[in-house]
Tab-separated table of C-alpha atoms in Angstrom:
chain	number	residue	atom	x	y	z
A	1	MET	CA	145.088	165.247	123.698
A	2	ILE	CA	146.446	161.707	124.706
A	3	GLU	CA	149.900	161.000	126.886
A	4	THR	CA	150.341	157.663	127.365
A	5	SER	CA	153.865	156.818	127.041
A	6	THR	CA	155.184	156.884	130.793
A	7	GLU	CA	153.485	155.776	134.365
A	8	CYS	CA	151.765	158.987	134.217
A	9	CYS	CA	148.468	158.790	132.555
A	10	SER	CA	147.058	162.412	131.612
A	11	ALA	CA	144.663	163.633	128.686
A	12	ALA	CA	143.679	167.285	128.103
A	13	VAL	CA	141.589	169.109	125.455
A	14	CYS	CA	142.705	172.326	123.774
A	15	ASP	CA	141.410	175.800	121.702
A	16	ASP	CA	144.575	176.402	119.759
A	17	ASP	CA	146.947	176.546	122.250
A	18	ARG	CA	144.928	177.389	125.079
A	19	ILE	CA	144.257	174.737	127.831
A	20	LEU	CA	140.748	174.053	128.256
A	21	ALA	CA	140.792	171.201	130.858
A	22	LYS	CA	143.389	168.416	131.855
A	23	ARG	CA	143.675	165.667	134.087
A	24	SER	CA	146.444	163.185	135.185
A	25	SER	CA	147.285	160.276	137.406
A	26	SER	CA	150.156	158.638	138.231
A	27	ALA	CA	148.732	155.754	139.823
A	28	PRO	CA	150.046	152.477	139.246
A	29	LYS	CA	148.427	150.816	135.689
A	30	VAL	CA	145.419	152.814	135.137
A	31	HIS	CA	145.814	153.883	131.814
A	32	ALA	CA	143.415	151.646	129.988
A	33	SER	CA	140.684	152.271	132.688
A	34	MET	CA	141.441	155.845	133.449
A	35	LEU	CA	141.784	157.216	129.754
A	36	MET	CA	138.350	157.453	128.435
A	37	PRO	CA	136.880	158.700	131.919
A	38	PHE	CA	139.725	161.514	132.008
A	39	ILE	CA	138.844	162.215	128.168
A	40	LYS	CA	135.104	162.550	128.830
A	41	GLU	CA	136.027	164.639	131.864
A	42	VAL	CA	137.729	167.490	130.209
A	43	LEU	CA	135.066	167.130	127.194
A	44	ASP	CA	132.791	167.615	130.257
A	45	GLU	CA	134.280	170.507	132.029
A	46	SER	CA	135.245	172.339	128.569
A	47	SER	CA	131.497	172.206	127.739
A	48	LEU	CA	132.279	170.467	124.523
A	49	THR	CA	131.103	167.109	123.105
A	50	PRO	CA	133.525	164.317	120.679
A	51	LYS	CA	131.434	165.997	117.810
A	52	ASN	CA	133.363	169.124	118.584
A	53	LEU	CA	137.126	167.745	118.218
A	54	ASP	CA	138.543	169.179	115.017
A	55	ALA	CA	141.574	166.368	115.645
A	56	VAL	CA	142.845	163.756	118.310
A	57	ALA	CA	146.705	164.516	119.160
A	58	VAL	CA	148.471	161.537	120.811
A	59	SER	CA	151.689	160.757	122.149
A	60	GLY	CA	154.003	158.771	119.663
A	61	GLY	CA	156.638	157.512	121.580
A	62	PRO	CA	159.294	156.442	122.589
A	63	GLY	CA	158.256	155.358	125.834
A	64	SER	CA	156.288	152.164	127.326
A	65	TYR	CA	154.876	149.844	125.036
A	66	THR	CA	151.852	149.140	127.073
A	67	GLY	CA	150.781	152.558	128.051
A	68	LEU	CA	151.501	153.677	124.083
A	69	ARG	CA	149.213	150.696	123.126
A	70	VAL	CA	146.701	152.344	125.171
A	71	GLY	CA	147.052	155.820	124.013
A	72	VAL	CA	147.117	154.918	120.505
A	73	SER	CA	144.496	152.697	120.192
A	74	SER	CA	142.015	154.882	122.246
A	75	ALA	CA	143.111	158.229	119.630
A	76	LYS	CA	143.109	155.609	116.775
A	77	GLY	CA	138.906	154.889	117.961
A	78	LEU	CA	137.808	158.083	118.462
A	79	CYS	CA	139.612	159.410	114.944
A	80	PHE	CA	137.511	156.439	113.679
A	81	GLY	CA	134.663	156.941	115.344
A	82	LEU	CA	134.461	160.891	114.513
A	83	ASN	CA	136.224	160.895	111.235
A	84	VAL	CA	138.339	163.284	112.531
A	85	PRO	CA	142.132	163.431	111.453
A	86	LEU	CA	145.464	161.730	113.510
A	87	ILE	CA	148.408	163.458	115.078
A	88	SER	CA	150.812	162.379	116.326
A	89	VAL	CA	153.616	164.172	118.974
A	90	ASP	CA	157.115	163.321	119.893
A	91	THR	CA	156.764	161.960	123.656
A	92	LEU	CA	160.737	163.886	123.714
A	93	GLU	CA	159.255	166.837	122.619
A	94	ILE	CA	156.461	167.458	124.916
A	95	LEU	CA	158.935	166.788	127.435
A	96	ALA	CA	161.020	169.692	125.397
A	97	VAL	CA	158.185	171.409	125.891
A	98	GLN	CA	157.848	171.638	129.452
A	99	GLY	CA	161.506	172.381	129.958
A	100	MET	CA	161.534	175.530	127.815
A	101	GLU	CA	160.448	178.129	131.360
A	102	HIS	CA	162.928	176.332	133.271
A	103	GLU	CA	164.865	179.019	135.858
A	104	CYS	CA	168.215	177.934	134.265
A	105	ARG	CA	167.193	179.269	130.747
A	106	PRO	CA	168.562	176.037	128.883
A	107	LYS	CA	170.620	176.710	125.727
A	108	TYR	CA	170.065	173.000	124.990
A	109	ILE	CA	167.425	170.773	126.557
A	110	VAL	CA	167.614	166.939	126.794
A	111	PRO	CA	164.606	164.757	127.448
A	112	PHE	CA	165.108	161.264	129.203
A	113	ILE	CA	162.524	158.412	129.135
A	114	ASP	CA	163.681	155.950	131.368
A	115	ALA	CA	164.906	152.741	129.793
A	116	ARG	CA	166.844	150.006	131.437
A	117	ARG	CA	168.870	150.222	133.832
A	118	MET	CA	171.840	153.042	132.711
A	119	GLU	CA	169.747	153.368	129.347
A	120	VAL	CA	167.439	156.078	128.521
A	121	TYR	CA	165.785	157.257	125.526
A	122	THR	CA	166.906	160.634	124.370
A	123	ALA	CA	167.469	163.656	121.864
A	124	ARG	CA	169.086	166.528	122.134
A	125	PHE	CA	166.591	170.312	121.225
A	126	SER	CA	167.556	173.885	121.657
A	127	GLY	CA	166.494	176.061	124.646
A	128	ARG	CA	162.930	176.642	122.238
A	129	SER	CA	162.405	172.844	121.974
A	130	ALA	CA	163.540	172.627	118.197
A	131	LYS	CA	164.684	169.170	117.937
A	132	LEU	CA	168.684	169.217	116.873
A	133	SER	CA	169.140	165.222	116.767
A	134	GLU	CA	167.204	162.051	116.048
A	135	THR	CA	165.701	160.041	119.304
A	136	GLU	CA	168.255	156.958	120.281
A	137	ALA	CA	168.579	154.991	123.386
A	138	MET	CA	171.828	155.523	125.242
A	139	ILE	CA	173.526	154.101	128.079
A	140	LEU	CA	174.825	157.181	130.274
A	141	ASP	CA	178.213	157.682	131.484
A	142	GLU	CA	179.951	160.623	133.234
A	143	SER	CA	181.213	162.102	129.613
A	144	SER	CA	177.971	161.726	128.034
A	145	PHE	CA	176.805	165.263	126.268
A	146	SER	CA	180.328	166.910	127.469
A	147	ASP	CA	180.129	168.576	124.382
A	148	ILE	CA	176.876	170.530	125.108
A	149	LEU	CA	177.715	171.038	128.556
A	150	SER	CA	180.892	173.153	128.044
A	151	GLU	CA	178.762	175.323	125.833
A	152	GLY	CA	176.115	176.795	128.397
A	153	PRO	CA	173.104	175.470	130.356
A	154	VAL	CA	171.610	172.429	129.794
A	155	LEU	CA	168.247	170.853	131.209
A	156	PHE	CA	168.127	167.070	131.269
A	157	ILE	CA	164.438	166.371	131.955
A	158	GLY	CA	161.931	163.377	132.065
A	159	THR	CA	161.694	160.255	133.917
A	160	GLY	CA	165.271	158.872	133.784
A	161	VAL	CA	167.261	161.943	134.886
A	162	GLU	CA	168.079	160.327	138.139
A	163	LYS	CA	170.400	158.305	136.544
A	164	PHE	CA	172.522	161.332	135.111
A	165	HIS	CA	172.347	163.435	137.618
A	166	ASP	CA	174.365	160.903	140.190
A	167	ILE	CA	177.134	160.559	137.712
A	168	CYS	CA	177.368	164.107	136.091
A	169	LYS	CA	179.472	166.588	137.643
A	170	SER	CA	179.152	169.825	135.285
A	171	PRO	CA	178.101	172.820	136.770
A	172	ASN	CA	176.172	173.679	133.532
A	173	ALA	CA	173.592	170.839	134.265
A	174	TYR	CA	170.503	170.975	135.177
A	175	PHE	CA	167.737	168.579	136.407
A	176	GLN	CA	163.772	168.317	136.448
A	177	THR	CA	162.164	164.823	137.068
A	178	CYS	CA	158.739	165.182	135.670
A	179	PHE	CA	156.421	162.882	133.612
A	180	PRO	CA	154.925	164.568	129.970
A	181	LEU	CA	152.072	165.452	130.101
A	182	ALA	CA	148.900	165.957	127.494
A	183	GLU	CA	148.500	169.683	128.264
A	184	ASN	CA	152.122	169.992	127.057
A	185	MET	CA	151.117	169.036	123.412
A	186	ALA	CA	149.321	171.652	122.518
A	187	VAL	CA	151.712	174.014	120.409
A	188	PRO	CA	153.411	171.137	118.483
A	189	ALA	CA	150.214	169.128	117.979
A	190	LEU	CA	148.685	172.546	116.561
A	191	SER	CA	151.338	173.318	114.298
A	192	SER	CA	151.152	169.720	112.830
A	193	PHE	CA	147.093	170.571	112.424
A	194	LYS	CA	147.929	173.631	110.373
A	195	LYS	CA	150.229	172.117	108.094
A	196	LYS	CA	147.655	169.130	107.618
A	197	GLU	CA	150.639	166.522	109.190
A	198	PHE	CA	148.330	163.940	109.900
A	199	LYS	CA	148.706	160.462	110.346
A	200	ASP	CA	147.284	157.203	108.735
A	201	ILE	CA	144.769	155.650	111.272
A	202	ALA	CA	144.504	152.130	110.612
A	203	TYR	CA	148.409	151.749	109.960
A	204	PHE	CA	149.995	154.570	112.508
A	205	GLU	CA	152.358	152.864	114.821
A	206	PRO	CA	153.918	154.349	117.951
A	207	PHE	CA	157.368	154.401	117.862
A	208	TYR	CA	158.732	151.870	120.553
A	209	LEU	CA	162.662	152.199	119.413
A	210	LYS	CA	163.085	148.734	121.142
A	211	GLU	CA	161.381	145.743	120.943
A	212	PHE	CA	158.798	144.952	123.362
A	213	VAL	CA	160.171	141.996	126.110
A	214	ALA	CA	158.068	140.135	128.140
A	215	GLY	CA	158.385	139.424	131.912
A	216	ILE	CA	157.670	136.693	133.149
A	217	SER	CA	155.228	136.429	136.195
A	218	LYS	CA	156.580	134.804	139.379
A	219	LYS	CA	153.614	132.406	139.404
A	220	SER	CA	154.089	131.611	136.468
A	221	VAL	CA	154.274	127.099	135.873
A	222	LEU	CA	154.761	124.648	133.087
């Protein structure tokens, strides 16, 4: 399982929903250099070889354009070389799974992936990680999510929660700042595997949600 949608790069291997080994790093810009070593390390620790894999699961977005490209390209390469199916897991669902055991016992879980300024990529999930709304890019304000906050505990989880923490006044709001991690992909990936919900290795693309905007280096000259 491969997760590279944010600043954190992670990999894990599982047997059904049991995690055998995991690796992660939130060091800046290590996705391209660390992902394949992480994959080798988790396989070695589990006494497995690539040929033992039945499928490869990758976080499919939304998230960082560059991070998603690294993860998906690596997953495709493994699937093609090993002749195994490709599974994509919604990045927001990964965060929702991570939030299920929070001490607030949330009625709803709302994952946030940080975007620009006061914007986040988000969707609504039940407290058991069932997706209830479409993924969207949202600009947060004080009234955001007031409807579900009136119903009970809501956990806001992910890389963009500080944006809402500073403006949300509801006593039903709980916040957990964290990265999505590969180890939390096991349950949704296993569900897709059993249902044979596989992606086309040749044509699958990550869900970027918004178009890539290239930055301009300060050292650039005409």
